[in-house]
CSV table of C-alpha atoms in Angstrom, one decimal:
chain,number,residue,atom,x,y,z
A,498,MET,CA,-21.9,-27.2,13.4
A,499,ASN,CA,-23.4,-29.8,11.1
A,500,ALA,CA,-23.2,-27.4,8.2
A,501,ILE,CA,-19.5,-26.8,8.8
A,502,LEU,CA,-18.8,-30.5,9.0
A,503,ALA,CA,-20.7,-31.1,5.8
A,504,ASP,CA,-18.7,-28.4,4.0
A,505,LEU,CA,-15.5,-29.8,5.4
A,506,LEU,CA,-16.3,-33.2,4.0
A,507,ASN,CA,-16.9,-31.6,0.6
A,508,LEU,CA,-13.5,-30.0,0.4
A,509,GLY,CA,-11.6,-33.1,-0.7
A,510,SER,CA,-10.6,-31.9,-4.2
A,511,ALA,CA,-9.8,-28.4,-3.0
A,512,LEU,CA,-7.7,-29.9,-0.2
A,513,LYS,CA,-5.8,-32.0,-2.7
A,514,ALA,CA,-5.2,-29.1,-4.9
A,515,HIS,CA,-4.1,-27.0,-2.0
A,516,VAL,CA,-1.6,-29.6,-0.9
A,517,VAL,CA,-0.1,-30.0,-4.4
A,518,LEU,CA,0.2,-26.2,-4.9
A,519,SER,CA,1.7,-25.6,-1.5
A,520,ALA,CA,4.2,-28.5,-1.8
A,521,ALA,CA,5.2,-27.4,-5.3
A,522,ALA,CA,5.7,-23.8,-4.2
A,523,LEU,CA,7.6,-24.8,-1.1
A,524,GLY,CA,9.8,-27.1,-3.3
A,525,LEU,CA,10.4,-24.2,-5.7
A,526,GLY,CA,11.3,-21.9,-2.8
A,527,ILE,CA,13.8,-24.5,-1.5
A,528,LEU,CA,15.4,-24.9,-5.0
A,529,ILE,CA,15.9,-21.1,-5.2
A,530,ALA,CA,17.0,-20.7,-1.6
A,531,LEU,CA,19.6,-23.5,-1.2
A,532,PRO,CA,22.1,-22.3,-3.9
A,533,MET,CA,21.7,-18.8,-2.6
A,534,ILE,CA,22.5,-20.0,1.0
A,535,VAL,CA,25.7,-21.6,-0.2
A,536,TRP,CA,26.7,-18.6,-2.3
A,537,SER,CA,25.8,-16.2,0.5
A,538,ALA,CA,28.0,-18.2,3.0
A,539,ARG,CA,31.0,-17.5,0.8
A,540,SER,CA,30.3,-13.8,0.2
A,541,ARG,CA,28.9,-11.2,2.6
A,542,GLN,CA,28.0,-8.9,-0.3
A,543,VAL,CA,26.0,-11.7,-2.0
A,544,ALA,CA,24.3,-12.4,1.4
A,545,ARG,CA,23.3,-8.8,1.7
A,546,ILE,CA,21.9,-8.6,-1.8
A,547,SER,CA,20.1,-11.9,-1.7
A,548,LEU,CA,18.5,-11.3,1.7
A,549,GLY,CA,17.6,-7.8,0.5
A,550,LEU,CA,15.9,-9.1,-2.6
A,551,ALA,CA,14.1,-11.8,-0.7
A,552,GLY,CA,13.0,-9.3,1.9
A,553,LEU,CA,11.7,-7.0,-0.9
A,554,VAL,CA,9.5,-9.7,-2.2
A,555,GLN,CA,8.1,-10.2,1.2
A,556,THR,CA,7.1,-6.5,1.4
A,557,ILE,CA,4.7,-7.0,-1.6
A,558,PRO,CA,1.3,-8.1,-0.3
A,559,ALA,CA,0.7,-11.7,-1.3
A,560,LEU,CA,-2.5,-10.9,-3.2
A,561,ALA,CA,-0.7,-8.2,-5.2
A,562,LEU,CA,2.2,-10.6,-6.0
A,563,LEU,CA,-0.3,-13.2,-7.3
A,564,ALA,CA,-2.0,-10.6,-9.4
A,565,LEU,CA,1.2,-9.1,-10.8
A,566,PHE,CA,2.2,-12.5,-12.3
A,567,TYR,CA,-0.8,-12.4,-14.5
A,568,PRO,CA,0.4,-9.5,-16.8
A,569,PHE,CA,4.0,-10.8,-16.5
A,570,LEU,CA,3.1,-14.2,-17.8
A,571,LEU,CA,0.9,-12.7,-20.5
A,572,SER,CA,3.9,-10.7,-21.7
A,573,VAL,CA,6.3,-13.6,-21.5
A,574,SER,CA,3.8,-15.7,-23.4
A,575,ALA,CA,3.4,-13.1,-26.1
A,576,ILE,CA,7.2,-12.8,-26.5
A,577,LEU,CA,7.6,-16.6,-26.8
A,578,GLY,CA,4.6,-17.0,-29.2
A,579,GLY,CA,2.0,-18.2,-26.7
A,580,GLY,CA,1.4,-21.4,-24.8
A,581,ILE,CA,2.2,-20.2,-21.3
A,582,PRO,CA,-0.9,-20.1,-19.1
A,583,ALA,CA,-1.3,-16.8,-17.3
A,584,LEU,CA,-4.0,-18.1,-15.0
A,585,GLY,CA,-4.3,-21.0,-12.7
A,586,PHE,CA,-1.5,-23.1,-11.2
A,587,LEU,CA,1.5,-21.5,-12.8
A,588,PRO,CA,1.2,-17.9,-11.5
A,589,ALA,CA,0.2,-19.2,-8.1
A,590,LEU,CA,3.2,-21.5,-8.0
A,591,LEU,CA,5.7,-18.7,-9.0
A,592,ALA,CA,4.3,-16.2,-6.6
A,593,LEU,CA,4.1,-18.6,-3.6
A,594,GLY,CA,7.5,-20.0,-4.5
A,595,LEU,CA,9.1,-16.6,-4.3
A,596,TYR,CA,7.2,-15.9,-1.0
A,597,ALA,CA,8.8,-19.1,0.5
A,598,VAL,CA,12.4,-18.1,-0.2
A,599,LEU,CA,13.0,-15.5,2.6
A,600,PRO,CA,12.6,-17.7,5.7
A,601,ILE,CA,14.6,-20.5,4.2
A,602,LEU,CA,17.4,-18.2,3.0
A,603,ARG,CA,17.6,-16.2,6.2
A,604,ASN,CA,17.7,-19.3,8.4
A,605,GLY,CA,20.3,-21.0,6.2
A,606,VAL,CA,22.6,-18.0,6.1
A,607,THR,CA,22.3,-17.6,9.9
A,608,GLY,CA,23.0,-21.3,10.4
A,609,LEU,CA,26.1,-21.3,8.3
A,610,ALA,CA,27.3,-18.0,9.9
A,611,GLN,CA,27.0,-19.5,13.4
A,612,LEU,CA,29.0,-22.7,12.7
A,613,ASP,CA,31.9,-23.3,15.1
A,614,PRO,CA,35.0,-22.1,13.3
A,615,ALA,CA,36.9,-25.1,14.8
A,616,ALA,CA,34.7,-27.4,12.7
A,617,ARG,CA,35.8,-25.7,9.5
A,618,GLU,CA,39.4,-25.6,10.6
A,619,ALA,CA,39.3,-29.3,11.4
A,620,ALA,CA,37.9,-30.0,7.9
A,621,ASP,CA,40.6,-27.8,6.3
A,622,ALA,CA,43.3,-29.6,8.4
A,623,MET,CA,42.0,-33.0,7.0
A,624,GLY,CA,42.5,-31.6,3.5
A,625,MET,CA,38.8,-31.5,2.5
A,626,THR,CA,37.9,-29.7,-0.7
A,627,ALA,CA,35.3,-26.9,-0.5
A,628,THR,CA,32.7,-29.4,-1.8
A,629,GLN,CA,33.6,-32.1,0.7
A,630,LYS,CA,33.5,-29.5,3.5
A,631,LEU,CA,30.1,-28.3,2.5
A,632,ARG,CA,28.7,-31.9,2.1
A,633,TRP,CA,30.2,-33.5,5.2
A,634,VAL,CA,30.6,-30.6,7.7
A,635,GLU,CA,28.6,-27.5,6.9
A,636,ALA,CA,25.4,-28.9,5.5
A,637,PRO,CA,24.8,-31.4,8.4
A,638,LEU,CA,25.4,-28.7,11.0
A,639,ALA,CA,23.3,-26.1,9.3
A,640,ALA,CA,20.5,-28.5,8.4
A,641,PRO,CA,18.4,-27.9,11.6
A,642,PHE,CA,18.5,-24.1,10.9
A,643,VAL,CA,17.4,-24.6,7.3
A,644,MET,CA,14.7,-27.0,8.4
A,645,ALA,CA,13.4,-24.4,10.8
A,646,GLY,CA,13.2,-21.9,7.9
A,647,ILE,CA,11.3,-24.5,5.8
A,648,ARG,CA,8.8,-25.0,8.6
A,649,THR,CA,8.1,-21.3,8.7
A,650,ALA,CA,7.9,-21.1,4.9
A,651,ALA,CA,5.5,-24.0,4.8
A,652,VAL,CA,3.1,-22.4,7.2
A,653,TRP,CA,3.3,-19.1,5.3
A,654,THR,CA,2.8,-20.8,1.9
A,655,ILE,CA,-0.2,-22.8,3.0
A,656,GLY,CA,-1.9,-19.7,4.4
A,657,ALA,CA,-1.1,-17.6,1.3
A,658,ALA,CA,-2.2,-20.3,-1.0
A,659,THR,CA,-5.8,-19.6,-0.1
A,660,LEU,CA,-5.4,-16.3,-2.1
A,661,SER,CA,-4.6,-18.3,-5.3
A,662,THR,CA,-8.3,-18.5,-6.0
A,663,THR,CA,-8.0,-14.9,-7.3
A,664,VAL,CA,-5.8,-16.1,-10.2
A,665,GLY,CA,-8.0,-19.1,-11.0
A,666,ALA,CA,-6.0,-21.8,-9.1
A,667,GLN,CA,-8.0,-24.3,-7.1
A,668,SER,CA,-7.4,-24.2,-3.4
A,669,LEU,CA,-9.1,-24.1,0.0
A,670,GLY,CA,-9.5,-20.4,-0.8
A,671,ASP,CA,-12.3,-21.3,-3.2
A,672,ALA,CA,-14.5,-22.1,-0.2
A,673,ILE,CA,-13.5,-19.0,1.7
A,674,PHE,CA,-14.0,-16.6,-1.3
A,675,THR,CA,-17.3,-18.3,-2.3
A,676,GLY,CA,-18.5,-18.2,1.3
A,677,LEU,CA,-17.7,-14.5,1.6
A,678,GLN,CA,-19.6,-13.6,-1.6
A,679,THR,CA,-22.6,-15.7,-0.8
A,680,GLU,CA,-22.6,-15.0,3.0
A,681,ASP,CA,-22.2,-18.7,3.7
A,682,TRP,CA,-20.2,-18.4,6.9
A,683,ALA,CA,-20.2,-22.1,7.5
A,684,LEU,CA,-18.3,-22.5,4.1
A,685,VAL,CA,-15.9,-19.7,5.1
A,686,LEU,CA,-15.2,-21.4,8.4
A,687,ALA,CA,-14.8,-24.8,6.7
A,688,GLY,CA,-12.2,-23.3,4.3
A,689,CYS,CA,-10.3,-21.6,7.2
A,690,ILE,CA,-10.4,-24.8,9.3
A,691,GLY,CA,-9.1,-26.9,6.5
A,692,SER,CA,-6.2,-24.5,5.8
A,693,ALA,CA,-5.3,-24.1,9.4
A,694,ALA,CA,-5.4,-27.8,10.0
A,695,LEU,CA,-3.2,-28.4,7.0
A,696,ALA,CA,-0.7,-25.9,8.2
A,697,LEU,CA,-0.6,-27.4,11.8
A,698,VAL,CA,-0.1,-30.9,10.5
A,699,THR,CA,2.6,-29.8,8.1
A,700,ASP,CA,4.3,-27.8,10.8
A,701,ALA,CA,4.2,-30.9,13.1
A,702,LEU,CA,5.7,-33.2,10.5
A,703,LEU,CA,8.4,-30.8,9.5
A,704,GLY,CA,9.1,-30.2,13.2
A,705,LEU,CA,9.7,-33.9,13.6
A,706,VAL,CA,12.1,-33.8,10.7
A,707,GLU,CA,13.9,-30.8,12.3
A,708,ARG,CA,14.2,-32.5,15.7
A,709,GLY,CA,15.6,-35.6,14.0
A,710,LEU,CA,18.2,-33.6,12.2
A,711,ALA,CA,19.1,-31.6,15.4
A,712,ASN,CA,19.3,-34.7,17.6
A,713,ARG,CA,20.8,-37.1,15.0
A,714,ARG,CA,17.8,-39.4,15.3
A,715,ARG,CA,17.3,-40.6,11.8
A,716,TRP,CA,14.0,-42.4,12.5
A,717,MET,CA,12.4,-39.1,13.4
A,718,THR,CA,13.7,-37.5,10.2
A,719,TRP,CA,12.5,-40.4,8.0
A,720,LEU,CA,9.2,-40.7,9.8
A,721,GLY,CA,8.3,-37.1,9.3
A,722,ALA,CA,9.5,-37.0,5.7
A,723,ALA,CA,7.7,-40.3,4.9
A,724,ILE,CA,4.3,-39.1,6.2
A,725,ALA,CA,4.6,-35.8,4.4
A,726,ALA,CA,5.5,-37.6,1.2
A,727,ALA,CA,2.6,-39.9,1.6
A,728,GLY,CA,0.3,-36.9,2.0
A,729,ILE,CA,1.6,-35.3,-1.2
A,730,ALA,CA,1.2,-38.7,-3.0
A,731,TRP,CA,-2.4,-38.9,-1.9
A,732,ALA,CA,-3.0,-35.4,-3.2
A,733,LEU,CA,-1.6,-36.3,-6.5
A,734,LEU,CA,-4.0,-39.3,-6.9
A,735,PRO,CA,-6.7,-38.6,-9.5
A,736,GLY,CA,-9.9,-37.5,-7.8
A,737,GLY,CA,-12.4,-39.1,-10.2
A,738,ALA,CA,-12.7,-42.3,-12.0
A,739,GLY,CA,-10.1,-41.3,-14.6
A,740,THR,CA,-12.4,-41.1,-17.6
A,741,ALA,CA,-11.3,-39.8,-20.9
A,742,ARG,CA,-14.0,-37.1,-21.0
A,743,PRO,CA,-12.8,-33.8,-22.5
A,744,VAL,CA,-12.3,-31.1,-20.0
A,745,LEU,CA,-13.7,-27.5,-20.2
A,746,THR,CA,-13.1,-24.6,-17.9
A,747,VAL,CA,-16.0,-22.4,-16.8
A,748,GLY,CA,-15.1,-18.9,-15.5
A,749,ALA,CA,-16.9,-16.6,-13.1
A,750,LYS,CA,-16.4,-13.2,-11.6
A,751,GLY,CA,-16.6,-12.7,-7.9
A,752,TYR,CA,-20.2,-12.3,-6.9
A,753,THR,CA,-23.3,-14.4,-6.3
A,754,GLU,CA,-24.9,-14.3,-9.7
A,755,GLN,CA,-21.7,-15.3,-11.4
A,756,TYR,CA,-21.2,-18.3,-9.2
A,757,ILE,CA,-24.8,-19.5,-9.9
A,758,LEU,CA,-24.5,-19.0,-13.6
A,759,ALA,CA,-21.1,-20.7,-13.7
A,760,ARG,CA,-22.6,-23.7,-12.0
A,761,LEU,CA,-25.6,-23.7,-14.4
A,762,LEU,CA,-23.2,-23.7,-17.4
A,763,GLY,CA,-21.0,-26.3,-15.7
A,764,ASP,CA,-24.0,-28.6,-15.0
A,765,LYS,CA,-25.2,-28.4,-18.6
A,766,LEU,CA,-21.7,-29.1,-20.0
A,767,THR,CA,-21.4,-32.1,-17.6
A,768,GLU,CA,-24.6,-33.5,-18.8
A,769,ALA,CA,-23.3,-33.1,-22.4
A,770,GLY,CA,-20.3,-35.3,-21.5
A,771,PHE,CA,-17.6,-32.9,-20.4
A,772,ASP,CA,-15.6,-32.8,-17.3
A,773,VAL,CA,-15.8,-29.3,-15.9
A,774,ARG,CA,-13.4,-27.3,-13.8
A,775,TYR,CA,-14.1,-23.8,-12.5
A,776,ARG,CA,-12.0,-20.6,-12.3
A,777,GLN,CA,-14.0,-18.3,-10.1
A,778,GLY,CA,-13.5,-14.9,-8.5
A,779,LEU,CA,-11.8,-13.3,-11.5
A,780,GLY,CA,-12.0,-9.6,-12.3
A,781,SER,CA,-13.7,-8.3,-15.5
A,782,ALA,CA,-10.6,-7.5,-17.5
A,783,VAL,CA,-8.8,-10.7,-16.3
A,784,ILE,CA,-11.7,-13.0,-17.2
A,785,PHE,CA,-12.1,-11.6,-20.7
A,786,LYS,CA,-8.4,-11.9,-21.5
A,787,ALA,CA,-8.5,-15.4,-20.0
A,788,LEU,CA,-11.2,-16.3,-22.5
A,789,GLN,CA,-9.2,-14.8,-25.4
A,790,ARG,CA,-6.2,-16.9,-24.4
A,791,GLY,CA,-8.2,-20.1,-24.0
A,792,ASP,CA,-7.5,-20.3,-20.2
A,793,ILE,CA,-11.2,-20.5,-19.7
A,794,ASP,CA,-13.8,-21.9,-22.2
A,795,VAL,CA,-17.1,-20.3,-21.3
A,796,TYR,CA,-18.4,-17.7,-18.9
A,797,VAL,CA,-21.2,-15.1,-18.6
A,798,ASP,CA,-20.4,-11.4,-19.1
A,799,TYR,CA,-22.5,-8.3,-19.6
A,800,SER,CA,-22.9,-6.3,-22.8
A,801,GLY,CA,-22.3,-3.0,-21.0
A,802,THR,CA,-19.0,-4.2,-19.6
A,803,LEU,CA,-17.8,-5.4,-23.0
A,804,TRP,CA,-19.0,-2.3,-24.7
A,805,THR,CA,-17.2,0.2,-22.4
A,806,ASN,CA,-14.3,-1.8,-21.0
A,807,GLU,CA,-13.2,-3.9,-24.0
A,808,MET,CA,-14.5,-2.1,-27.1
A,809,ARG,CA,-14.0,1.4,-25.5
A,810,ARG,CA,-17.3,2.6,-26.9
A,811,THR,CA,-18.9,5.7,-25.3
A,812,ASP,CA,-21.9,6.0,-27.7
A,813,LYS,CA,-25.3,4.8,-26.9
A,814,ALA,CA,-27.1,2.0,-28.6
A,815,GLY,CA,-30.1,-0.2,-28.1
A,816,ARG,CA,-29.9,-3.6,-26.3
A,817,GLN,CA,-29.9,-5.8,-29.5
A,818,GLN,CA,-27.7,-3.4,-31.4
A,819,MET,CA,-25.1,-3.6,-28.6
A,820,ILE,CA,-25.2,-7.4,-28.6
A,821,ASP,CA,-24.9,-7.5,-32.4
A,822,ASP,CA,-21.9,-5.1,-32.4
A,823,ILE,CA,-20.2,-7.0,-29.7
A,824,SER,CA,-20.7,-10.3,-31.5
A,825,GLY,CA,-19.3,-8.8,-34.7
A,826,TRP,CA,-16.3,-7.3,-32.9
A,827,MET,CA,-15.5,-10.6,-31.2
A,828,ASP,CA,-15.7,-12.5,-34.5
A,829,ARG,CA,-13.2,-10.0,-36.0
A,830,GLN,CA,-10.9,-10.4,-33.0
A,831,GLY,CA,-10.9,-14.2,-33.5
A,832,HIS,CA,-10.2,-15.1,-29.9
A,833,GLY,CA,-13.6,-15.9,-28.7
A,834,ARG,CA,-17.2,-15.6,-29.7
A,835,LEU,CA,-20.6,-14.5,-28.2
A,836,ILE,CA,-23.0,-17.4,-28.2
A,837,GLY,CA,-26.1,-15.4,-27.2
A,838,ALA,CA,-28.0,-13.5,-24.5
A,839,LEU,CA,-29.6,-15.3,-21.5
A,840,GLY,CA,-32.6,-12.9,-21.5
A,841,PHE,CA,-32.0,-10.6,-18.5
A,842,GLU,CA,-30.1,-7.4,-17.8
A,843,ASN,CA,-28.0,-6.8,-14.8
A,844,VAL,CA,-27.4,-3.0,-14.9
A,845,TYR,CA,-25.4,-0.9,-12.6
A,846,ALA,CA,-28.1,0.9,-10.7
A,847,PHE,CA,-27.7,3.6,-8.0
A,848,ALA,CA,-29.9,2.6,-5.0
A,849,MET,CA,-30.8,4.1,-1.7
A,850,ARG,CA,-32.8,3.0,1.3
A,851,SER,CA,-36.4,3.8,0.4
A,852,ASP,CA,-37.1,5.7,3.6
A,853,GLU,CA,-34.0,7.8,3.1
A,854,ALA,CA,-34.7,8.5,-0.6
A,855,LYS,CA,-38.2,9.6,0.3
A,856,ARG,CA,-37.0,11.8,3.2
A,857,LEU,CA,-34.4,13.6,0.9
A,858,GLY,CA,-36.8,13.7,-2.1
A,859,ILE,CA,-34.4,11.8,-4.4
A,860,ARG,CA,-36.0,10.0,-7.3
A,861,ASN,CA,-33.3,10.0,-9.9
A,862,LEU,CA,-29.6,10.6,-10.6
A,863,GLU,CA,-30.2,14.4,-11.1
A,864,ASP,CA,-31.7,14.6,-7.7
A,865,LEU,CA,-28.8,12.6,-6.3
A,866,ALA,CA,-26.2,14.8,-8.0
A,867,SER,CA,-27.8,17.9,-6.5
A,868,LYS,CA,-27.4,16.5,-3.0
A,869,SER,CA,-24.2,14.5,-3.5
A,870,ARG,CA,-22.0,16.8,-1.4
A,871,GLN,CA,-23.9,15.8,1.7
A,872,LEU,CA,-24.0,12.1,0.9
A,873,SER,CA,-21.6,9.1,0.8
A,874,MET,CA,-21.4,6.5,-1.8
A,875,GLY,CA,-20.5,2.8,-1.7
A,876,THR,CA,-19.4,0.9,-4.8
A,877,ASP,CA,-18.0,-2.5,-5.6
A,878,LEU,CA,-14.3,-2.9,-6.1
A,879,GLU,CA,-14.3,-2.0,-9.8
A,880,PHE,CA,-16.8,0.7,-10.4
A,881,LEU,CA,-14.8,3.8,-9.6
A,882,ASN,CA,-12.2,2.7,-12.2
A,883,ARG,CA,-14.7,1.8,-14.9
A,884,PRO,CA,-15.8,4.0,-17.8
A,885,GLU,CA,-19.3,3.8,-16.5
A,886,TRP,CA,-18.4,6.0,-13.6
A,887,ALA,CA,-16.8,8.6,-15.9
A,888,ALA,CA,-20.0,8.6,-18.0
A,889,VAL,CA,-22.2,9.1,-15.0
A,890,LYS,CA,-20.1,12.0,-13.8
A,891,ARG,CA,-20.3,13.6,-17.2
A,892,ALA,CA,-24.1,13.3,-17.2
A,893,TYR,CA,-24.6,14.2,-13.6
A,894,PRO,CA,-21.9,16.2,-11.8
A,895,MET,CA,-21.6,14.3,-8.6
A,896,HIS,CA,-19.2,15.3,-5.7
A,897,PHE,CA,-19.9,12.8,-2.9
A,898,ARG,CA,-18.7,13.6,0.6
A,899,MET,CA,-17.1,10.2,0.8
A,900,LYS,CA,-16.7,7.2,-1.5
A,901,ARG,CA,-16.0,3.7,-0.2
A,902,ARG,CA,-15.2,0.5,-2.1
A,903,TYR,CA,-16.7,-2.8,-0.8
A,904,ASN,CA,-16.9,-6.4,-1.6
A,905,PRO,CA,-20.4,-6.6,-3.2
A,906,THR,CA,-21.7,-8.6,-0.3
A,907,PHE,CA,-20.8,-6.0,2.2
A,908,MET,CA,-21.8,-3.1,-0.1
A,909,TYR,CA,-25.5,-4.0,0.4
A,910,LYS,CA,-24.9,-4.4,4.2
A,911,ALA,CA,-23.3,-0.9,4.2
A,912,VAL,CA,-26.3,0.9,2.7
A,913,LYS,CA,-28.8,-1.1,4.8
A,914,SER,CA,-27.0,-0.2,8.0
A,915,GLY,CA,-26.6,3.5,6.9
A,916,ALA,CA,-22.8,3.3,6.6
A,917,VAL,CA,-23.2,4.9,3.2
A,918,ASP,CA,-26.2,6.7,1.7
A,919,THR,CA,-26.2,5.2,-1.8
A,920,ILE,CA,-24.6,2.2,-3.6
A,921,THR,CA,-24.0,1.1,-7.2
A,922,ALA,CA,-26.2,-2.0,-6.9
A,923,PHE,CA,-26.8,-4.7,-9.5
A,924,SER,CA,-30.3,-4.5,-10.9
A,925,SER,CA,-30.8,-8.3,-10.9
A,926,ASP,CA,-29.8,-8.6,-7.2
A,927,GLY,CA,-32.6,-9.8,-5.0
A,928,ARG,CA,-31.3,-7.8,-2.1
A,929,ILE,CA,-32.7,-4.6,-3.7
A,930,ALA,CA,-36.2,-5.8,-2.8
A,931,ALA,CA,-35.1,-7.7,0.4
A,932,TYR,CA,-33.5,-4.6,1.9
A,933,ASP,CA,-36.2,-2.2,0.6
A,934,LEU,CA,-33.9,-0.2,-1.6
A,935,THR,CA,-35.1,2.3,-4.2
A,936,VAL,CA,-33.4,2.2,-7.6
A,937,LEU,CA,-32.9,5.7,-8.9
A,938,ASP,CA,-33.9,6.5,-12.5
A,939,ASP,CA,-31.2,7.4,-15.1
A,940,PRO,CA,-33.0,10.0,-17.3
A,941,GLU,CA,-29.8,10.8,-19.3
A,942,GLU,CA,-29.2,7.1,-19.9
A,943,ALA,CA,-25.6,7.5,-18.9
A,944,ILE,CA,-25.3,3.8,-18.0
A,945,PRO,CA,-25.5,1.4,-21.0
A,946,HIS,CA,-27.5,-1.8,-21.2
A,947,TYR,CA,-26.1,-4.9,-19.4
A,948,ASP,CA,-27.5,-8.0,-21.1
A,949,ALA,CA,-26.1,-11.2,-19.7
A,950,VAL,CA,-24.4,-12.9,-22.6
A,951,VAL,CA,-22.5,-16.2,-22.8
A,952,LEU,CA,-19.0,-16.0,-24.3
A,953,ALA,CA,-17.1,-19.0,-25.5
A,954,SER,CA,-13.5,-19.8,-26.5
A,955,PRO,CA,-12.7,-21.0,-30.0
A,956,ARG,CA,-12.3,-24.5,-28.4
A,957,CYS,CA,-15.9,-24.5,-27.3
A,958,MET,CA,-17.3,-22.8,-30.4
A,959,THR,CA,-15.7,-25.5,-32.6
A,960,ASN,CA,-17.3,-28.3,-30.5
A,961,GLN,CA,-20.9,-28.8,-31.3
A,962,LYS,CA,-21.6,-30.6,-28.1
A,963,CYS,CA,-20.3,-27.5,-26.1
A,964,VAL,CA,-22.4,-25.0,-28.0
A,965,GLY,CA,-25.4,-27.4,-28.1
A,966,ALA,CA,-25.3,-27.7,-24.3
A,967,ILE,CA,-25.5,-23.9,-23.8
A,968,ARG,CA,-27.9,-22.8,-26.6
A,969,PRO,CA,-31.0,-24.1,-24.7
A,970,LEU,CA,-30.3,-21.6,-22.0
A,971,LEU,CA,-30.4,-18.6,-24.3
A,972,GLY,CA,-33.3,-16.2,-23.8
A,973,LYS,CA,-34.8,-18.4,-21.1
A,974,ILE,CA,-33.9,-16.4,-17.9
A,975,ASP,CA,-35.8,-13.2,-17.2
A,976,VAL,CA,-34.7,-10.8,-14.5
A,977,LYS,CA,-37.4,-11.9,-12.1
A,978,THR,CA,-36.2,-15.5,-12.2
A,979,MET,CA,-32.6,-14.4,-11.9
A,980,ARG,CA,-33.4,-12.2,-8.8
A,981,ALA,CA,-35.2,-15.2,-7.2
A,982,ALA,CA,-32.1,-17.4,-7.8
A,983,ASN,CA,-29.8,-14.8,-6.3
A,984,VAL,CA,-32.0,-14.5,-3.3
A,985,LEU,CA,-31.8,-18.2,-2.6
A,986,VAL,CA,-28.1,-17.7,-2.0
A,987,SER,CA,-27.9,-14.3,-0.5
A,988,ARG,CA,-30.9,-14.4,1.9
A,989,ASP,CA,-30.2,-14.5,5.7
A,990,SER,CA,-32.0,-17.7,6.5
A,991,ASP,CA,-32.5,-21.0,4.7
A,992,LYS,CA,-29.6,-20.2,2.5
A,993,GLN,CA,-28.8,-22.4,-0.5
A,994,SER,CA,-25.5,-22.9,-2.2
A,995,PRO,CA,-24.8,-21.6,-5.7
A,996,ARG,CA,-25.0,-25.2,-7.0
A,997,GLN,CA,-28.4,-25.6,-5.4
A,998,ALA,CA,-29.6,-22.2,-6.8
A,999,ALA,CA,-28.3,-23.3,-10.3
A,1000,ALA,CA,-30.3,-26.5,-10.1
A,1001,TRP,CA,-33.4,-24.5,-9.1
A,1002,LEU,CA,-32.7,-22.1,-12.0
A,1003,ALA,CA,-32.3,-25.1,-14.4
A,1004,GLN,CA,-35.7,-26.4,-13.3
A,1005,GLN,CA,-37.4,-23.1,-14.0
A,1006,ILE,CA,-35.8,-23.0,-17.5
A,1007,ASP,CA,-36.9,-26.6,-18.2
A,1008,ARG,CA,-40.5,-25.7,-17.4
A,1009,ARG,CA,-40.5,-23.1,-20.2
């Protein structure tokens, strides 16, 4: 309980960001819905079309809608010559704003459709124009219906906003996703409690406004609106001392090691005089494009990922040759540069429970392929769509009885529990030893090297303080130390946060 309370008290900045994002998205939904309500009230055909379109948007899963705005904004930015951020607040705002439209629109159309015809006839008899009738008769009578729709939309928006973490927007979802990846359930609960509490408070305030409109009690309407406005104003207040320090964005993919390394980079940049913000939980393709566009300034990637996914190389090369080729390729691209390697590899490695590997006589990928029809495989969310999987299948014809995708955290649990027979583990993950897993040899060297390398945006590369803060880390982290740092976060007891593990890692580096 103390851990949950401590995590809740640390959610201040995420709560503020969540309030601002949700309020802005709700406001956008209202701006879209209100004109459509009026137009729909005048035309049944328009009502059918607008409700159909809004309903269609609702059928798209919120996570997919958020993700789809990334390539959309990239395309729009390319057409307009750049300058439109494809990650962060904007895609989250647009996706959540569209999501908020349907309940407002549906309630508004219903409210206007159920108005007493006598009220409209009386307005006509008094000679009111269409605008006067809308303003003085229809809008006040339909307002409670619209407000009920806004309440529903607000609760939906606040809940869905937790998913905005996946497109790099700060929210209470940061705690939930980070907790899931690091098995910090107190942090997950803290994020859920924060989001639920915010939704309940918002619903209560908007309910007060709704009752005030329905019962013609202005004090209730103004009280609810004033408290809600005060909450939004609080969220818009600067969180820090308002220094003029330059701001850099550190990116991370969605697993433990990336969270630790992002905090390590962030701490070094903070010491160098920068304010740092984080964009975590991004996919491999998204994070590299985000660097190219300048949406993030620095992050850690892996040479094998860049070699196969970005350069589309299928040939084999030594570790240093790969790093040199990637560095040269990025220099020619001109949208980011490779600063250097941290010193360890994190290779995709097929792993099995040691007792099961011994029982089946499986020591390498050739053995695994020969028995694959009897076995099941678990992977992370990306692997089966990556070129590495195609390369493995070319080298070792594998036909698994079943393949399942997991969040990396649950992938290890799956092989440990026997839910799957083998997984595509990460070689620097401490859970390989903790769960007594055997890493299978790759005699054909189908999987390339995966040196951890630091990539930087042109903004960072042209700033000597930025580069200077990162260079002392290069070549200073061996795989044993990285595994130990990962275990600090992923072990079942006495767990530490990624920030604490990053601090421990920094101490190990400073001793060298």
